[in-house]
Amino acid sequence: MTERIVTGTAREEDLSSEGGLRPRRLDEYIGQEKVKENLSIGMEAARQRGEPFDHVLLYGPPGLGKTTLARIIAAEMEANIRVTSGPAIERPGDMASILTQLAAGDVLFIDEIHRLGKVVEEILYPAMEEYSLSWVMGKGLSAQSINLKVEPFTLVGATTRYAMLSPPLRDRFGTVYRLDFYDQPAMEAIVERSARITGVPIDREGVVEIARRGRGTPRVANRLLRRVRDYAQVRADGSVTAEVAAKALALLQVDRLGLDELDDRLLRTIAEKYDGGPVGLETLAASIGEESDTIMDVYEPYLMKLGFLARTPRGRVATKLAYAHLELDYPAKLDRQQPSLWEGDGGGS
Ligand code: ADP
């Protein structure tokens, strides 16, 4: 994958600093008000009943705070958390061993849960439902199925791809929350908080500028803040103003909306090479030399949020807004064509 300054996916440089910036309790977690309120009610009720919290599925683009929420749930429930990920659990035995080692009330966090293999996933079903798992001992004629007990636990699953989760797994979660990109006030609060914790002198306009270019994604905003801080230290007097932030981010090729050269290339490819689309995901991926999964999980959600790109049954389309942003003339023929793309099966035209 191409290394981008604006990717929501964790990069090497984020790992050392994120620990200190991660909100630890629900009241420190900025934004996502509905999710927070529902979680807080659910956790309170579970605590009153002395039960573990219901299994939760969190989904949304990378960097929006899914792992952070899982840790907060454990902290608020005064429980231990065990962190793993779909691709890390390769065999059914690995899953069985993780489950049987959980203590009562523990939180099990599985990131990228859509990437669990089918057989591994099936071990989870009875564990989630009735805290047990059946395990086959021995081979051939002497094989015996035994039932093992699992302590009552809370599974927190995270995924960037809700649609890729199998329906039986989906159904076993008590609640499903979709995390959305953060709005400007929430992004500003996040930048302010991070600047305070890391001791970066920053004025109000500096905060606004970084927040605006952070793609509605806390991880990106925190990363931009670090880069701007370096710039301020070396090229200015150490404090971050709107001007310093704008100069530093222009140097990093992050534009006013948080788009970088790759977003630009993607939109231009659709506009210039494919006449505005529709163009299929695979074709697009090959044209810009990027993996289709990365395009889908990392680039597209934010471009769709801005209204620059649309997914239609026949492929990706660059919108009128995208043309305006790229300062290209919007072809008159698209004005007539695009509405029909939305008719569903694409038939008729
Ligand atoms: P995900 O698991 O969705 O990829 P993370 O939970 O790892 O995202 O969040 C990335 C970073 O963004 C965290 O380390 C934290 O510093 C910051 N962050 C995420 N959500 C929030 C929030 N609501 N308030 C403040 N900071 C946040």
Short mmCIF file of C-alpha atoms and ligand atoms in Angstrom, two decimals:
data_model
loop_
_atom_site.label_atom_id
_atom_site.label_comp_id
_atom_site.label_asym_id
_atom_site.label_seq_id
_atom_site.Cartn_x
_atom_site.Cartn_y
_atom_site.Cartn_z
CA MET A 1 0.00 0.00 0.00
CA THR A 2 1.21 3.49 -0.76
CA GLU A 3 2.26 5.39 2.35
CA ARG A 4 -0.03 8.36 2.72
CA ILE A 5 0.01 11.10 5.27
CA VAL A 6 -3.79 11.17 5.25
CA THR A 7 -4.57 7.47 5.53
CA GLY A 8 -6.86 6.50 8.39
CA THR A 9 -5.00 3.21 8.74
CA ALA A 10 -2.38 3.17 11.50
CA ARG A 11 1.16 3.85 10.31
CA GLU A 12 4.37 2.96 12.11
CA GLU A 13 4.74 6.56 13.32
CA ASP A 14 1.32 6.54 15.00
CA LEU A 15 1.99 3.59 17.24
CA SER A 16 4.38 5.27 19.66
CA SER A 17 2.24 8.37 20.15
CA GLU A 18 -1.27 6.99 20.06
CA GLY A 19 -1.10 5.34 23.47
CA GLY A 20 -0.87 8.69 25.25
CA LEU A 21 -3.58 10.32 23.16
CA ARG A 22 -6.15 7.57 23.38
CA PRO A 23 -9.11 8.62 25.53
CA ARG A 24 -9.44 6.16 28.42
CA ARG A 25 -12.97 6.80 29.65
CA LEU A 26 -16.24 7.45 27.89
CA ASP A 27 -16.41 11.08 28.99
CA GLU A 28 -13.01 11.77 27.38
CA TYR A 29 -14.15 10.30 24.07
CA ILE A 30 -15.09 13.20 21.81
CA GLY A 31 -18.05 13.12 19.40
CA GLN A 32 -20.13 10.09 18.29
CA GLU A 33 -22.73 11.28 20.81
CA LYS A 34 -25.45 8.75 19.99
CA VAL A 35 -23.06 5.81 20.21
CA LYS A 36 -21.71 7.09 23.52
CA GLU A 37 -25.13 7.58 25.01
CA ASN A 38 -26.35 4.15 23.99
CA LEU A 39 -23.18 2.49 25.24
CA SER A 40 -23.38 4.30 28.52
CA ILE A 41 -26.98 3.20 29.11
CA GLY A 42 -26.19 -0.37 28.10
CA MET A 43 -23.16 -0.59 30.34
CA GLU A 44 -24.96 0.93 33.31
CA ALA A 45 -27.79 -1.57 32.94
CA ALA A 46 -25.38 -4.50 32.65
CA ARG A 47 -23.49 -3.32 35.74
CA GLN A 48 -26.73 -3.07 37.72
CA ARG A 49 -27.66 -6.60 36.73
CA GLY A 50 -24.16 -7.86 37.41
CA GLU A 51 -23.92 -9.27 33.91
CA PRO A 52 -21.29 -8.85 31.24
CA PHE A 53 -22.09 -6.24 28.62
CA ASP A 54 -23.77 -7.50 25.46
CA HIS A 55 -21.58 -8.26 22.43
CA VAL A 56 -20.99 -5.13 20.33
CA LEU A 57 -20.05 -4.70 16.70
CA LEU A 58 -18.39 -1.43 15.70
CA TYR A 59 -17.99 -0.56 12.07
CA GLY A 60 -16.64 2.33 10.06
CA PRO A 61 -13.51 3.48 8.23
CA PRO A 62 -10.09 3.11 9.89
CA GLY A 63 -8.92 5.66 12.46
CA LEU A 64 -12.34 6.68 13.78
CA GLY A 65 -11.92 5.22 17.24
CA LYS A 66 -13.13 1.61 17.23
CA THR A 67 -10.17 0.20 19.16
CA THR A 68 -10.38 3.14 21.53
CA LEU A 69 -14.05 2.41 22.24
CA ALA A 70 -13.34 -1.27 22.87
CA ARG A 71 -10.73 -0.29 25.47
CA ILE A 72 -13.14 2.20 27.02
CA ILE A 73 -15.83 -0.48 27.32
CA ALA A 74 -13.38 -2.69 29.21
CA ALA A 75 -12.30 0.19 31.45
CA GLU A 76 -15.86 1.24 32.22
CA MET A 77 -16.85 -2.35 32.97
CA GLU A 78 -13.71 -2.72 35.11
CA ALA A 79 -12.74 -5.69 33.02
CA ASN A 80 -9.61 -6.92 31.33
CA ILE A 81 -9.32 -6.70 27.58
CA ARG A 82 -7.75 -9.19 25.24
CA VAL A 83 -6.92 -7.67 21.85
CA THR A 84 -6.57 -9.68 18.66
CA SER A 85 -7.59 -9.55 15.03
CA GLY A 86 -9.33 -11.67 12.41
CA PRO A 87 -6.24 -12.52 10.37
CA ALA A 88 -4.25 -13.37 13.53
CA ILE A 89 -6.59 -16.22 14.49
CA GLU A 90 -5.72 -18.76 11.86
CA ARG A 91 -6.93 -22.08 13.22
CA PRO A 92 -10.04 -23.15 15.16
CA GLY A 93 -7.69 -24.28 17.95
CA ASP A 94 -6.37 -20.71 18.31
CA MET A 95 -9.88 -19.40 18.74
CA ALA A 96 -10.79 -22.17 21.21
CA SER A 97 -7.71 -21.42 23.25
CA ILE A 98 -8.41 -17.67 23.37
CA LEU A 99 -12.01 -18.28 24.44
CA THR A 100 -11.25 -20.83 27.15
CA GLN A 101 -8.62 -18.56 28.67
CA LEU A 102 -11.02 -15.66 29.18
CA ALA A 103 -11.97 -14.80 32.77
CA ALA A 104 -15.53 -13.89 33.74
CA GLY A 105 -16.45 -10.41 32.45
CA ASP A 106 -13.41 -10.06 30.14
CA VAL A 107 -13.69 -8.11 26.91
CA LEU A 108 -12.42 -9.84 23.79
CA PHE A 109 -11.66 -7.36 21.04
CA ILE A 110 -11.36 -8.76 17.52
CA ASP A 111 -10.29 -6.15 14.97
CA GLU A 112 -10.98 -6.82 11.28
CA ILE A 113 -13.46 -9.44 12.36
CA HIS A 114 -14.69 -9.83 8.76
CA ARG A 115 -11.42 -11.58 8.03
CA LEU A 116 -12.04 -14.55 10.34
CA GLY A 117 -12.06 -17.84 8.48
CA LYS A 118 -15.36 -19.72 8.34
CA VAL A 119 -14.32 -22.65 10.55
CA VAL A 120 -12.75 -20.33 13.08
CA GLU A 121 -15.89 -18.22 13.07
CA GLU A 122 -18.09 -21.22 13.78
CA ILE A 123 -16.28 -21.79 17.07
CA LEU A 124 -17.45 -18.34 18.08
CA TYR A 125 -21.18 -18.91 17.56
CA PRO A 126 -21.97 -21.09 20.61
CA ALA A 127 -19.41 -19.18 22.66
CA MET A 128 -21.24 -15.93 21.98
CA GLU A 129 -24.66 -17.45 22.45
CA GLU A 130 -24.38 -19.77 25.40
CA TYR A 131 -20.77 -19.45 26.58
CA SER A 132 -19.72 -22.88 25.48
CA LEU A 133 -17.80 -24.44 22.67
CA SER A 134 -17.73 -27.90 21.25
CA TRP A 135 -14.40 -29.36 20.41
CA VAL A 136 -13.49 -32.58 18.64
CA MET A 137 -10.79 -34.59 20.40
CA GLY A 138 -8.86 -37.29 18.57
CA LYS A 139 -9.18 -38.43 15.02
CA GLY A 140 -11.11 -40.95 12.94
CA LEU A 141 -13.21 -43.54 14.80
CA SER A 142 -11.98 -42.51 18.23
CA ALA A 143 -12.90 -38.87 17.63
CA GLN A 144 -15.07 -37.47 20.37
CA SER A 145 -16.85 -34.22 20.61
CA ILE A 146 -16.64 -32.52 23.98
CA ASN A 147 -18.28 -29.39 25.27
CA LEU A 148 -16.08 -26.82 26.94
CA LYS A 149 -17.30 -24.02 29.15
CA VAL A 150 -16.44 -20.43 28.37
CA GLU A 151 -16.75 -17.75 31.06
CA PRO A 152 -19.36 -15.06 30.34
CA PHE A 153 -17.52 -12.44 28.26
CA THR A 154 -18.15 -9.51 25.96
CA LEU A 155 -17.07 -9.72 22.36
CA VAL A 156 -16.31 -6.38 20.74
CA GLY A 157 -15.87 -6.81 17.01
CA ALA A 158 -14.57 -4.10 14.70
CA THR A 159 -14.76 -3.98 10.94
CA THR A 160 -14.35 -1.57 8.07
CA ARG A 161 -16.64 -3.79 5.99
CA TYR A 162 -20.02 -4.49 7.45
CA ALA A 163 -21.18 -6.13 4.23
CA MET A 164 -18.43 -8.73 4.39
CA LEU A 165 -19.54 -10.07 7.74
CA SER A 166 -21.44 -13.33 7.49
CA PRO A 167 -25.11 -13.00 8.48
CA PRO A 168 -24.88 -15.63 11.29
CA LEU A 169 -22.05 -13.68 12.91
CA ARG A 170 -23.83 -10.36 12.45
CA ASP A 171 -26.96 -11.74 14.09
CA ARG A 172 -25.10 -12.76 17.22
CA PHE A 173 -24.17 -9.22 18.18
CA GLY A 174 -26.59 -7.57 20.60
CA THR A 175 -25.82 -4.14 19.20
CA VAL A 176 -24.21 -2.74 16.09
CA TYR A 177 -22.84 0.80 15.94
CA ARG A 178 -21.68 2.61 12.88
CA LEU A 179 -18.99 5.20 13.54
CA ASP A 180 -19.20 8.16 11.25
CA PHE A 181 -16.62 10.74 10.23
CA TYR A 182 -16.34 13.44 12.90
CA ASP A 183 -17.82 16.86 12.24
CA GLN A 184 -15.75 20.04 12.35
CA PRO A 185 -16.49 20.98 16.01
CA ALA A 186 -15.58 17.45 17.18
CA MET A 187 -12.40 17.50 15.08
CA GLU A 188 -11.45 20.83 16.61
CA ALA A 189 -11.99 19.47 20.11
CA ILE A 190 -9.79 16.46 19.25
CA VAL A 191 -6.95 18.63 17.90
CA GLU A 192 -7.19 20.91 20.93
CA ARG A 193 -7.06 17.99 23.32
CA SER A 194 -4.10 16.38 21.56
CA ALA A 195 -2.21 19.69 21.46
CA ARG A 196 -2.82 20.13 25.18
CA ILE A 197 -1.63 16.64 26.04
CA THR A 198 1.50 16.88 23.89
CA GLY A 199 2.23 20.47 24.94
CA VAL A 200 2.04 22.06 21.49
CA PRO A 201 1.38 25.83 21.58
CA ILE A 202 -1.44 26.39 19.10
CA ASP A 203 -3.92 29.18 18.53
CA ARG A 204 -7.59 28.86 17.71
CA GLU A 205 -7.13 29.34 13.94
CA GLY A 206 -4.35 26.74 13.93
CA VAL A 207 -6.74 24.25 15.51
CA VAL A 208 -9.44 25.03 12.94
CA GLU A 209 -7.02 24.60 10.05
CA ILE A 210 -5.70 21.20 11.16
CA ALA A 211 -9.18 19.98 12.06
CA ARG A 212 -10.47 20.92 8.60
CA ARG A 213 -7.75 18.95 6.84
CA GLY A 214 -8.04 15.89 9.09
CA ARG A 215 -10.61 14.05 6.93
CA GLY A 216 -13.05 13.75 9.82
CA THR A 217 -10.65 11.13 11.24
CA PRO A 218 -9.00 11.54 14.67
CA ARG A 219 -5.97 9.45 13.75
CA VAL A 220 -5.28 11.64 10.71
CA ALA A 221 -5.74 14.87 12.69
CA ASN A 222 -3.30 13.67 15.35
CA ARG A 223 -0.77 12.78 12.68
CA LEU A 224 -1.12 16.14 10.94
CA LEU A 225 -0.70 17.90 14.27
CA ARG A 226 2.62 16.11 14.80
CA ARG A 227 3.87 17.12 11.36
CA VAL A 228 2.77 20.71 11.78
CA ARG A 229 4.45 20.84 15.15
CA ASP A 230 7.76 19.76 13.56
CA TYR A 231 7.38 22.43 10.91
CA ALA A 232 6.56 25.09 13.50
CA GLN A 233 9.64 24.17 15.49
CA VAL A 234 12.02 24.26 12.54
CA ARG A 235 10.55 26.95 10.29
CA ALA A 236 8.73 29.21 12.75
CA ASP A 237 8.89 30.06 16.44
CA GLY A 238 7.42 26.78 17.62
CA SER A 239 3.80 27.83 17.93
CA VAL A 240 1.13 26.71 15.52
CA THR A 241 -0.97 29.37 13.81
CA ALA A 242 -3.30 28.99 10.82
CA GLU A 243 -0.53 30.24 8.57
CA VAL A 244 2.06 27.81 9.92
CA ALA A 245 -0.43 24.94 9.66
CA ALA A 246 -1.43 25.85 6.11
CA LYS A 247 2.19 26.11 4.97
CA ALA A 248 3.22 22.86 6.64
CA LEU A 249 0.29 20.96 5.17
CA ALA A 250 0.76 22.45 1.72
CA LEU A 251 4.31 21.15 1.87
CA LEU A 252 2.92 17.71 2.71
CA GLN A 253 0.50 18.08 -0.23
CA VAL A 254 -2.60 17.89 1.90
CA ASP A 255 -5.16 20.30 0.49
CA ARG A 256 -7.79 22.42 2.25
CA LEU A 257 -10.20 19.49 2.44
CA GLY A 258 -7.61 16.97 3.53
CA LEU A 259 -7.24 15.44 0.08
CA ASP A 260 -3.82 14.39 -1.10
CA GLU A 261 -2.22 13.60 -4.42
CA LEU A 262 -3.72 10.11 -4.52
CA ASP A 263 -7.30 11.31 -4.02
CA ASP A 264 -6.62 13.80 -6.74
CA ARG A 265 -5.29 11.12 -9.06
CA LEU A 266 -8.26 8.86 -8.39
CA LEU A 267 -10.81 11.57 -9.16
CA ARG A 268 -8.88 12.78 -12.20
CA THR A 269 -8.63 9.25 -13.55
CA ILE A 270 -12.39 8.84 -13.41
CA ALA A 271 -12.96 12.30 -14.87
CA GLU A 272 -10.34 12.35 -17.56
CA LYS A 273 -9.71 8.74 -18.50
CA TYR A 274 -13.22 7.39 -18.07
CA ASP A 275 -15.26 10.47 -18.92
CA GLY A 276 -16.62 10.79 -15.41
CA GLY A 277 -17.55 7.10 -15.09
CA PRO A 278 -19.12 4.77 -14.35
CA VAL A 279 -15.93 2.78 -14.07
CA GLY A 280 -15.61 -0.55 -12.27
CA LEU A 281 -13.58 -0.74 -9.06
CA GLU A 282 -11.05 -3.24 -10.43
CA THR A 283 -10.43 -1.19 -13.56
CA LEU A 284 -9.96 1.91 -11.48
CA ALA A 285 -7.59 0.11 -9.11
CA ALA A 286 -5.47 -1.09 -12.02
CA SER A 287 -5.40 2.39 -13.56
CA ILE A 288 -4.03 4.08 -10.47
CA GLY A 289 -1.92 1.14 -9.29
CA GLU A 290 -3.60 0.67 -5.93
CA GLU A 291 -5.35 -2.30 -4.33
CA SER A 292 -9.09 -2.33 -4.73
CA ASP A 293 -9.58 -3.10 -1.01
CA THR A 294 -7.57 -0.02 -0.08
CA ILE A 295 -9.57 2.12 -2.47
CA MET A 296 -12.80 0.85 -0.98
CA ASP A 297 -11.85 1.06 2.70
CA VAL A 298 -9.56 4.06 2.79
CA TYR A 299 -10.12 6.44 -0.13
CA GLU A 300 -13.75 6.13 -1.05
CA PRO A 301 -15.55 6.66 2.24
CA TYR A 302 -14.19 10.16 2.64
CA LEU A 303 -14.63 11.08 -1.02
CA MET A 304 -18.24 9.91 -0.79
CA LYS A 305 -18.69 11.86 2.41
CA LEU A 306 -17.55 14.99 0.56
CA GLY A 307 -19.96 14.13 -2.25
CA PHE A 308 -17.13 13.86 -4.79
CA LEU A 309 -17.62 10.23 -5.67
CA ALA A 310 -20.64 7.99 -5.98
CA ARG A 311 -20.93 4.23 -6.08
CA THR A 312 -23.52 3.19 -8.61
CA PRO A 313 -24.58 -0.27 -9.72
CA ARG A 314 -22.39 0.14 -12.79
CA GLY A 315 -19.31 1.53 -11.14
CA ARG A 316 -17.74 4.63 -9.68
CA VAL A 317 -18.76 8.08 -10.83
CA ALA A 318 -17.10 11.46 -10.31
CA THR A 319 -19.73 14.01 -9.34
CA LYS A 320 -20.22 17.60 -10.39
CA LEU A 321 -18.71 18.70 -7.07
CA ALA A 322 -15.58 16.70 -7.86
CA TYR A 323 -15.25 18.42 -11.22
CA ALA A 324 -15.58 21.78 -9.52
CA HIS A 325 -12.91 20.83 -6.97
CA LEU A 326 -10.57 19.68 -9.74
CA GLU A 327 -11.37 22.85 -11.68
CA LEU A 328 -12.49 20.84 -14.68
CA ASP A 329 -15.52 21.59 -16.86
CA TYR A 330 -18.39 19.27 -16.11
CA PRO A 331 -19.31 17.53 -19.39
CA ALA A 332 -22.85 18.41 -20.44
CA LYS A 333 -23.60 14.81 -21.39
CA LEU A 334 -23.10 13.71 -17.76
CA ASP A 335 -25.80 16.07 -16.61
CA ARG A 336 -28.22 14.06 -18.67
CA GLN A 337 -26.75 10.62 -18.00
CA GLN A 338 -26.00 10.48 -14.33
CA PRO A 339 -29.51 10.52 -12.91
CA SER A 340 -30.35 7.32 -14.78
CA LEU A 341 -27.45 5.53 -13.07
CA TRP A 342 -29.42 5.58 -9.89
CA GLU A 343 -32.28 3.52 -11.16
CA GLY A 344 -30.87 0.41 -9.59
CA ASP A 345 -30.22 -2.35 -12.10
CA GLY A 346 -28.94 0.00 -14.77
CA GLY A 347 -31.37 -1.45 -17.29
CA GLY A 348 -33.03 0.56 -19.97
CA SER A 349 -30.32 2.99 -20.92
P1 ADP B 1 -9.74 2.48 14.76
O1 ADP B 1 -9.65 1.31 15.72
O2 ADP B 1 -11.13 2.82 14.39
O3 ADP B 1 -8.82 2.35 13.57
P2 ADP B 1 -8.48 3.92 16.96
O4 ADP B 1 -9.42 3.63 18.07
O5 ADP B 1 -7.19 3.18 16.97
O6 ADP B 1 -9.20 3.77 15.55
O7 ADP B 1 -8.22 5.50 17.00
C1 ADP B 1 -7.08 6.11 16.44
C2 ADP B 1 -6.57 7.25 17.32
O8 ADP B 1 -7.46 8.34 17.19
C3 ADP B 1 -6.55 6.92 18.81
O9 ADP B 1 -5.27 6.54 19.24
C4 ADP B 1 -6.95 8.20 19.50
O10 ADP B 1 -5.79 8.93 19.82
C5 ADP B 1 -7.70 8.96 18.46
N1 ADP B 1 -9.15 8.96 18.72
C6 ADP B 1 -10.05 8.11 18.18
N2 ADP B 1 -11.31 8.42 18.57
C7 ADP B 1 -11.20 9.50 19.35
C8 ADP B 1 -12.17 10.31 20.05
N3 ADP B 1 -13.48 10.06 19.97
N4 ADP B 1 -11.71 11.35 20.78
C9 ADP B 1 -10.38 11.62 20.82
N5 ADP B 1 -9.43 10.91 20.18
C10 ADP B 1 -9.82 9.86 19.45
#
